[in-house]
mmCIF file of C-alpha atoms in Angstrom:
data_model
loop_
_atom_site.group_PDB
_atom_site.id
_atom_site.type_symbol
_atom_site.label_atom_id
_atom_site.label_comp_id
_atom_site.label_asym_id
_atom_site.label_seq_id
_atom_site.Cartn_x
_atom_site.Cartn_y
_atom_site.Cartn_z
ATOM 1 C CA UNK A 738 11.145 13.625 10.356
ATOM 2 C CA UNK A 739 13.777 14.228 7.731
ATOM 3 C CA UNK A 740 14.443 11.083 5.724
ATOM 4 C CA UNK A 741 11.308 9.475 7.114
ATOM 5 C CA UNK A 742 8.533 7.699 5.277
ATOM 6 C CA UNK A 743 5.116 8.616 6.645
ATOM 7 C CA UNK A 744 2.481 5.987 5.966
ATOM 8 C CA UNK A 745 -1.149 6.929 6.594
ATOM 9 C CA UNK A 746 -3.897 4.369 6.929
ATOM 10 C CA UNK A 747 -5.390 1.412 8.705
ATOM 11 C CA UNK A 748 -3.652 -1.062 10.968
ATOM 12 C CA UNK A 749 -5.723 -4.046 11.993
ATOM 13 C CA UNK A 750 -5.802 -7.728 12.800
ATOM 14 C CA UNK A 751 -6.027 -10.122 9.853
ATOM 15 C CA UNK A 752 -7.959 -13.237 10.764
ATOM 16 C CA UNK A 753 -7.044 -15.899 8.198
ATOM 17 C CA UNK A 754 -9.512 -18.712 7.551
ATOM 18 C CA UNK A 755 -8.173 -21.447 5.221
ATOM 19 C CA UNK A 756 -10.465 -23.950 3.470
ATOM 20 C CA UNK A 757 -10.259 -26.284 6.483
ATOM 21 C CA UNK A 758 -11.583 -23.519 8.772
ATOM 22 C CA UNK A 759 -8.528 -23.449 11.078
ATOM 23 C CA UNK A 760 -8.618 -19.721 11.970
ATOM 24 C CA UNK A 761 -5.452 -17.797 12.870
ATOM 25 C CA UNK A 762 -4.829 -14.117 13.608
ATOM 26 C CA UNK A 763 -1.991 -11.892 12.389
ATOM 27 C CA UNK A 764 -1.406 -8.127 12.606
ATOM 28 C CA UNK A 765 -2.015 -6.456 9.250
ATOM 29 C CA UNK A 766 -3.742 -3.701 7.303
ATOM 30 C CA UNK A 767 -2.419 -2.563 3.940
ATOM 31 C CA UNK A 768 -0.729 0.712 5.045
ATOM 32 C CA UNK A 769 0.595 -0.978 8.192
ATOM 33 C CA UNK A 770 2.081 -3.717 6.014
ATOM 34 C CA UNK A 771 3.756 -1.087 3.811
ATOM 35 C CA UNK A 772 5.266 0.554 6.894
ATOM 36 C CA UNK A 773 6.447 -2.833 8.143
ATOM 37 C CA UNK A 774 8.018 -3.660 4.789
ATOM 38 C CA UNK A 775 9.850 -0.335 4.642
ATOM 39 C CA UNK A 776 11.170 -0.717 8.183
ATOM 40 C CA UNK A 777 12.421 -4.218 7.415
ATOM 41 C CA UNK A 778 14.206 -2.795 4.378
ATOM 42 C CA UNK A 779 16.023 -0.384 6.675
ATOM 43 C CA UNK A 780 13.930 2.756 6.228
ATOM 44 C CA UNK A 781 12.711 5.058 8.985
ATOM 45 C CA UNK A 782 8.971 4.415 8.778
ATOM 46 C CA UNK A 783 6.240 6.107 10.800
ATOM 47 C CA UNK A 784 2.621 4.953 10.675
ATOM 48 C CA UNK A 785 -0.263 7.330 11.354
ATOM 49 C CA UNK A 786 -3.191 5.049 12.138
ATOM 50 C CA UNK A 787 -6.292 4.436 14.308
ATOM 51 C CA UNK A 788 -5.965 1.761 16.997
ATOM 52 C CA UNK A 789 -7.901 0.963 20.157
ATOM 53 C CA UNK A 790 -6.375 0.390 23.576
ATOM 54 C CA UNK A 791 -7.275 -3.295 23.601
ATOM 55 C CA UNK A 792 -5.529 -6.673 23.197
ATOM 56 C CA UNK A 793 -5.777 -6.556 19.392
ATOM 57 C CA UNK A 794 -4.312 -3.038 19.402
ATOM 58 C CA UNK A 795 -1.479 -4.191 21.652
ATOM 59 C CA UNK A 796 -0.806 -7.078 19.261
ATOM 60 C CA UNK A 797 -0.610 -4.737 16.265
ATOM 61 C CA UNK A 798 1.612 -2.176 18.030
ATOM 62 C CA UNK A 799 4.045 -4.835 19.245
ATOM 63 C CA UNK A 800 4.241 -6.394 15.778
ATOM 64 C CA UNK A 801 5.055 -3.055 14.149
ATOM 65 C CA UNK A 802 7.464 -1.719 16.757
ATOM 66 C CA UNK A 803 9.349 -5.025 16.856
ATOM 67 C CA UNK A 804 10.352 -4.366 13.222
ATOM 68 C CA UNK A 805 11.182 -0.702 13.856
ATOM 69 C CA UNK A 806 7.966 1.041 12.775
ATOM 70 C CA UNK A 807 7.076 4.113 14.823
ATOM 71 C CA UNK A 808 3.327 4.092 15.485
ATOM 72 C CA UNK A 809 2.177 7.700 15.813
ATOM 73 C CA UNK A 810 -0.231 7.981 18.722
ATOM 74 C CA UNK A 811 -2.650 10.824 19.247
ATOM 75 C CA UNK A 812 -5.827 11.644 21.087
ATOM 76 C CA UNK A 813 -8.778 9.364 20.518
ATOM 77 C CA UNK A 814 -9.231 5.995 18.919
ATOM 78 C CA UNK A 815 -11.867 3.452 17.942
ATOM 79 C CA UNK A 816 -13.863 1.451 20.461
ATOM 80 C CA UNK A 817 -12.107 -1.685 19.248
ATOM 81 C CA UNK A 818 -9.186 -2.378 16.963
ATOM 82 C CA UNK A 819 -10.313 -3.223 13.407
ATOM 83 C CA UNK A 820 -10.392 -6.841 12.251
ATOM 84 C CA UNK A 821 -10.283 -8.078 8.640
ATOM 85 C CA UNK A 822 -11.134 -11.712 7.981
ATOM 86 C CA UNK A 823 -9.410 -13.256 4.954
ATOM 87 C CA UNK A 824 -11.109 -16.352 3.583
ATOM 88 C CA UNK A 825 -8.610 -18.393 1.570
ATOM 89 C CA UNK A 826 -9.546 -20.567 -1.379
ATOM 90 C CA UNK A 827 -7.727 -23.693 -2.473
ATOM 91 C CA UNK A 828 -4.966 -21.797 -4.340
ATOM 92 C CA UNK A 829 -4.285 -19.385 -1.449
ATOM 93 C CA UNK A 830 -6.126 -16.363 -2.882
ATOM 94 C CA UNK A 831 -7.930 -14.271 -0.282
ATOM 95 C CA UNK A 832 -11.353 -12.622 -0.109
ATOM 96 C CA UNK A 833 -12.121 -10.311 2.799
ATOM 97 C CA UNK A 834 -14.777 -9.059 5.182
ATOM 98 C CA UNK A 835 -14.200 -6.304 7.720
ATOM 99 C CA UNK A 836 -15.214 -5.007 11.158
ATOM 100 C CA UNK A 837 -13.748 -1.525 11.448
ATOM 101 C CA UNK A 838 -14.153 2.214 11.762
ATOM 102 C CA UNK A 839 -11.631 4.732 10.461
ATOM 103 C CA UNK A 840 -10.493 8.202 11.484
ATOM 104 C CA UNK A 841 -7.178 9.974 12.060
ATOM 105 C CA UNK A 842 -5.727 11.045 15.403
ATOM 106 C CA UNK A 843 -4.452 14.614 15.784
ATOM 107 C CA UNK A 844 -0.654 14.365 15.830
ATOM 108 C CA UNK A 845 2.360 16.287 14.492
ATOM 109 C CA UNK A 846 3.807 14.224 11.636
ATOM 110 C CA UNK A 847 6.813 16.488 10.928
ATOM 111 C CA UNK A 848 8.366 16.723 7.445
ATOM 112 C CA UNK A 849 8.685 13.279 5.860
ATOM 113 C CA UNK A 850 10.369 12.894 2.476
ATOM 114 C CA UNK A 851 7.732 10.452 1.236
ATOM 115 C CA UNK A 852 4.080 10.097 2.224
ATOM 116 C CA UNK A 853 2.154 6.953 1.331
ATOM 117 C CA UNK A 854 -1.486 6.010 1.654
ATOM 118 C CA UNK A 855 -3.948 3.532 0.254
ATOM 119 C CA UNK A 856 -6.714 1.018 0.751
ATOM 120 C CA UNK A 857 -9.490 1.532 3.293
ATOM 121 C CA UNK A 858 -7.987 4.533 5.058
ATOM 122 C CA UNK A 859 -7.806 6.520 1.837
ATOM 123 C CA UNK A 860 -11.554 6.390 1.134
ATOM 124 C CA UNK A 861 -13.540 5.434 4.255
ATOM 125 C CA UNK A 862 -15.003 8.420 6.093
ATOM 126 C CA UNK A 863 -14.562 10.307 8.282
ATOM 127 C CA UNK A 864 -10.828 9.667 7.972
ATOM 128 C CA UNK A 865 -10.579 9.557 4.181
ATOM 129 C CA UNK A 866 -11.014 13.288 3.643
ATOM 130 C CA UNK A 867 -8.371 13.990 6.289
ATOM 131 C CA UNK A 868 -5.942 11.665 4.499
ATOM 132 C CA UNK A 869 -6.392 13.559 1.234
ATOM 133 C CA UNK A 870 -5.812 16.848 3.069
ATOM 134 C CA UNK A 871 -2.554 15.515 4.537
ATOM 135 C CA UNK A 872 -1.330 14.376 1.130
ATOM 136 C CA UNK A 873 -2.055 17.797 -0.371
ATOM 137 C CA UNK A 874 -0.340 19.514 2.553
ATOM 138 C CA UNK A 875 2.862 17.510 2.022
ATOM 139 C CA UNK A 876 3.150 17.739 -1.766
ATOM 140 C CA UNK A 877 5.545 20.694 -1.578
ATOM 141 C CA UNK A 878 8.033 18.748 0.543
ATOM 142 C CA UNK A 879 7.486 15.042 -0.095
ATOM 143 C CA UNK A 880 6.982 12.429 -2.773
ATOM 144 C CA UNK A 881 3.396 11.171 -2.621
ATOM 145 C CA UNK A 882 2.679 7.495 -3.263
ATOM 146 C CA UNK A 883 -0.678 5.759 -3.469
ATOM 147 C CA UNK A 884 -2.011 2.215 -3.755
ATOM 148 C CA UNK A 885 -5.823 2.004 -4.085
ATOM 149 C CA UNK A 886 -5.827 -1.610 -2.792
ATOM 150 C CA UNK A 887 -9.606 -1.570 -2.964
ATOM 151 C CA UNK A 888 -11.941 -3.508 -0.688
ATOM 152 C CA UNK A 889 -15.361 -3.580 -2.406
ATOM 153 C CA UNK A 890 -17.032 -5.086 0.669
ATOM 154 C CA UNK A 891 -16.256 -1.886 2.595
ATOM 155 C CA UNK A 892 -16.465 0.721 -0.121
ATOM 156 C CA UNK A 893 -19.155 2.388 -2.166
ATOM 157 C CA UNK A 894 -19.927 0.950 -5.621
ATOM 158 C CA UNK A 895 -17.127 1.298 -8.162
ATOM 159 C CA UNK A 896 -18.811 4.197 -9.960
ATOM 160 C CA UNK A 897 -18.810 6.176 -6.687
ATOM 161 C CA UNK A 898 -15.363 5.067 -5.526
ATOM 162 C CA UNK A 899 -13.651 5.945 -8.821
ATOM 163 C CA UNK A 900 -13.801 9.763 -8.349
ATOM 164 C CA UNK A 901 -12.144 9.393 -4.922
ATOM 165 C CA UNK A 902 -9.422 7.208 -6.448
ATOM 166 C CA UNK A 903 -8.870 9.623 -9.333
ATOM 167 C CA UNK A 904 -8.567 12.561 -6.917
ATOM 168 C CA UNK A 905 -5.769 10.745 -5.065
ATOM 169 C CA UNK A 906 -4.107 9.754 -8.348
ATOM 170 C CA UNK A 907 -3.946 13.469 -9.173
ATOM 171 C CA UNK A 908 -2.085 14.128 -5.912
ATOM 172 C CA UNK A 909 0.335 11.225 -6.310
ATOM 173 C CA UNK A 910 3.789 10.986 -7.852
ATOM 174 C CA UNK A 911 3.756 7.184 -7.842
ATOM 175 C CA UNK A 912 0.720 4.908 -8.083
ATOM 176 C CA UNK A 913 0.772 1.154 -7.604
ATOM 177 C CA UNK A 914 -2.438 -0.736 -8.394
ATOM 178 C CA UNK A 915 -3.442 -4.361 -8.926
ATOM 179 C CA UNK A 916 -5.052 -5.631 -12.088
ATOM 180 C CA UNK A 917 -7.962 -6.821 -9.903
ATOM 181 C CA UNK A 918 -8.560 -3.248 -8.696
ATOM 182 C CA UNK A 919 -8.544 -1.976 -12.263
ATOM 183 C CA UNK A 920 -11.016 -4.661 -13.335
ATOM 184 C CA UNK A 921 -13.401 -3.582 -10.555
ATOM 185 C CA UNK A 922 -13.131 0.127 -11.371
ATOM 186 C CA UNK A 923 -13.188 -0.302 -15.170
ATOM 187 C CA UNK A 924 -14.756 -3.659 -16.093
ATOM 188 C CA UNK A 925 -13.810 -4.848 -19.543
ATOM 189 C CA UNK A 926 -11.217 -2.122 -20.189
ATOM 190 C CA UNK A 927 -7.676 -3.378 -20.980
ATOM 191 C CA UNK A 928 -5.206 -2.964 -18.116
ATOM 192 C CA UNK A 929 -2.665 -1.124 -20.265
ATOM 193 C CA UNK A 930 -5.272 1.395 -21.388
ATOM 194 C CA UNK A 931 -6.214 2.312 -17.824
ATOM 195 C CA UNK A 932 -2.571 2.524 -16.740
ATOM 196 C CA UNK A 933 -1.806 4.926 -19.585
ATOM 197 C CA UNK A 934 -4.791 7.071 -18.631
ATOM 198 C CA UNK A 935 -3.726 7.202 -14.975
ATOM 199 C CA UNK A 936 -0.161 8.108 -15.955
ATOM 200 C CA UNK A 937 -1.566 11.067 -17.885
ATOM 201 C CA UNK A 938 -3.323 12.404 -14.769
ATOM 202 C CA UNK A 939 -0.184 13.568 -12.955
ATOM 203 C CA UNK A 940 1.866 10.643 -11.577
ATOM 204 C CA UNK A 941 5.435 10.170 -12.750
ATOM 205 C CA UNK A 942 4.998 6.403 -12.596
ATOM 206 C CA UNK A 943 2.049 4.000 -12.581
ATOM 207 C CA UNK A 944 2.766 0.355 -11.778
ATOM 208 C CA UNK A 945 0.198 -2.409 -12.206
ATOM 209 C CA UNK A 946 0.788 -5.679 -10.378
ATOM 210 C CA UNK A 947 -0.356 -8.765 -12.283
ATOM 211 C CA UNK A 948 -0.261 -11.405 -9.562
ATOM 212 C CA UNK A 949 2.005 -14.290 -10.441
ATOM 213 C CA UNK A 950 2.569 -12.834 -13.903
ATOM 214 C CA UNK A 951 4.681 -9.898 -12.686
ATOM 215 C CA UNK A 952 4.087 -6.186 -13.173
ATOM 216 C CA UNK A 953 3.604 -3.486 -15.793
ATOM 217 C CA UNK A 954 4.893 0.091 -15.515
ATOM 218 C CA UNK A 955 3.896 3.206 -17.440
ATOM 219 C CA UNK A 956 5.844 6.455 -17.077
ATOM 220 C CA UNK A 957 4.556 10.006 -17.400
ATOM 221 C CA UNK A 958 6.436 10.131 -20.698
ATOM 222 C CA UNK A 959 4.363 7.243 -22.047
ATOM 223 C CA UNK A 960 7.069 4.585 -21.935
ATOM 224 C CA UNK A 961 6.065 1.083 -20.840
ATOM 225 C CA UNK A 962 7.861 -1.875 -19.324
ATOM 226 C CA UNK A 963 6.797 -5.318 -18.094
ATOM 227 C CA UNK A 964 8.661 -7.649 -15.734
ATOM 228 C CA UNK A 965 7.893 -11.272 -14.889
ATOM 229 C CA UNK A 966 7.634 -12.664 -11.368
ATOM 230 C CA UNK A 967 9.716 -15.507 -9.921
ATOM 231 C CA UNK A 968 7.806 -18.767 -9.645
ATOM 232 C CA UNK A 969 7.387 -19.864 -6.026
ATOM 233 C CA UNK A 970 5.212 -22.179 -3.971
ATOM 234 C CA UNK A 971 2.402 -19.926 -2.707
ATOM 235 C CA UNK A 972 1.427 -20.169 0.960
ATOM 236 C CA UNK A 973 -1.057 -17.301 0.610
ATOM 237 C CA UNK A 974 -1.235 -13.907 -1.099
ATOM 238 C CA UNK A 975 -1.863 -11.840 2.044
ATOM 239 C CA UNK A 976 0.349 -8.730 2.017
ATOM 240 C CA UNK A 977 1.968 -9.457 -1.348
ATOM 241 C CA UNK A 978 0.934 -6.158 -2.928
ATOM 242 C CA UNK A 979 1.896 -4.249 0.203
ATOM 243 C CA UNK A 980 5.396 -5.731 0.248
ATOM 244 C CA UNK A 981 5.689 -4.859 -3.463
ATOM 245 C CA UNK A 982 4.695 -1.278 -2.571
ATOM 246 C CA UNK A 983 7.355 -1.122 0.140
ATOM 247 C CA UNK A 984 9.916 -2.329 -2.368
ATOM 248 C CA UNK A 985 8.785 0.272 -4.891
ATOM 249 C CA UNK A 986 9.225 3.148 -2.446
ATOM 250 C CA UNK A 987 12.519 1.745 -1.184
ATOM 251 C CA UNK A 988 13.855 1.184 -4.706
ATOM 252 C CA UNK A 989 13.025 4.714 -5.850
ATOM 253 C CA UNK A 990 14.568 6.031 -2.625
ATOM 254 C CA UNK A 991 17.790 4.109 -3.288
ATOM 255 C CA UNK A 992 17.797 5.544 -6.813
ATOM 256 C CA UNK A 993 17.762 9.085 -5.392
ATOM 257 C CA UNK A 994 14.235 9.809 -6.646
ATOM 258 C CA UNK A 995 12.377 10.414 -3.369
ATOM 259 C CA UNK A 996 11.582 13.891 -1.998
ATOM 260 C CA UNK A 997 9.749 16.816 -3.574
ATOM 261 C CA UNK A 998 13.070 18.212 -4.768
ATOM 262 C CA UNK A 999 13.531 15.074 -6.876
ATOM 263 C CA UNK A 1000 10.102 15.283 -8.565
ATOM 264 C CA UNK A 1001 11.537 16.415 -11.909
ATOM 265 C CA UNK A 1002 14.102 13.620 -11.851
ATOM 266 C CA UNK A 1003 11.406 11.098 -10.971
ATOM 267 C CA UNK A 1004 9.319 12.221 -13.931
ATOM 268 C CA UNK A 1005 12.379 11.656 -16.142
ATOM 269 C CA UNK A 1006 13.039 8.137 -14.805
ATOM 270 C CA UNK A 1007 14.562 5.796 -17.379
ATOM 271 C CA UNK A 1008 13.177 2.393 -18.243
ATOM 272 C CA UNK A 1009 16.444 0.828 -17.070
ATOM 273 C CA UNK A 1010 15.899 2.379 -13.631
ATOM 274 C CA UNK A 1011 12.269 1.249 -13.604
ATOM 275 C CA UNK A 1012 13.309 -2.293 -14.471
ATOM 276 C CA UNK A 1013 15.921 -2.410 -11.701
ATOM 277 C CA UNK A 1014 13.321 -1.327 -9.153
ATOM 278 C CA UNK A 1015 10.557 -3.639 -10.376
ATOM 279 C CA UNK A 1016 12.732 -6.743 -10.580
ATOM 280 C CA UNK A 1017 13.470 -6.286 -6.882
ATOM 281 C CA UNK A 1018 9.791 -5.576 -6.133
ATOM 282 C CA UNK A 1019 8.578 -8.821 -7.675
ATOM 283 C CA UNK A 1020 11.264 -10.702 -5.767
ATOM 284 C CA UNK A 1021 10.103 -9.120 -2.516
ATOM 285 C CA UNK A 1022 6.490 -10.042 -3.285
ATOM 286 C CA UNK A 1023 7.490 -13.596 -4.202
ATOM 287 C CA UNK A 1024 9.179 -14.067 -0.831
ATOM 288 C CA UNK A 1025 6.086 -12.717 0.906
ATOM 289 C CA UNK A 1026 3.658 -15.092 -0.826
ATOM 290 C CA UNK A 1027 5.933 -18.046 -0.088
ATOM 291 C CA UNK A 1028 5.118 -17.768 3.629
ATOM 292 C CA UNK A 1029 1.944 -17.326 5.628
ATOM 293 C CA UNK A 1030 0.489 -13.913 6.394
ATOM 294 C CA UNK A 1031 1.891 -10.473 5.681
ATOM 295 C CA UNK A 1032 5.536 -11.273 6.427
ATOM 296 C CA UNK A 1033 7.753 -9.194 4.105
ATOM 297 C CA UNK A 1034 11.491 -9.847 3.837
ATOM 298 C CA UNK A 1035 14.267 -7.880 5.485
ATOM 299 C CA UNK A 1036 17.119 -6.228 3.602
ATOM 300 C CA UNK A 1037 19.399 -9.007 4.875
ATOM 301 C CA UNK A 1038 17.153 -11.662 3.329
ATOM 302 C CA UNK A 1039 17.417 -9.866 -0.004
ATOM 303 C CA UNK A 1040 21.182 -9.846 0.302
ATOM 304 C CA UNK A 1041 21.437 -6.062 0.295
#
């Protein structure tokens, strides 16, 4: 899979329940959304996930393959495709509850140039340990990216989840994390302080998304940069961070900084290069929040 992005993690059905209770269902799952975003940006994206042979699984597969994502199938699967229910408040922010199990099928994933994981699939057993093993196995040949995208309702308490997160940070070249995740893991600690600490643990780049306020980046060299987000009418925030993550991988790829052979160059990334990438990321996220569900833009929509 030369020049392929391998994304590892959950694909599921997002059931969205707005304040008026009018339920709707959309394919989703954080890693699946990242794969979708990358495919829509023109990248060869393969998703290693855990789906049932049921109507929800068929819905998810069709949604992904229609945008060019290759869903890697293997032996086994859950009894039913996972479902995440997003309850929206009046300003469109989502809180979640989940019905899912997580494991990894046995399948040959080839030699991707970038491997991404995050969210539920990175920590929920029995699949979580297998995800970490795959990341470690690909470090010699691929850039490793990670977005914790934490779901407290499904995960152990923060004090128990943090060591798992820090282990994956140590394997990663690029980490993207929300300020909400940092507040859960480290209550009361300033965002910038945590980002600096994470950047000292091995990643070349740590990016913190700040919702409608934009994003903050810290490099391995200790340089920092903030960008603001475009102001848009928010439909909902479902998939916003995932589309940002897709844009981050795609932007670094376009800058020639993806692949294990580019690790030294990635660690030497300039703030000008970081700014170029992040400005596009916040634009991608803004488009996503302006429409319902996890519906990231295509390269054509971005004018590229």
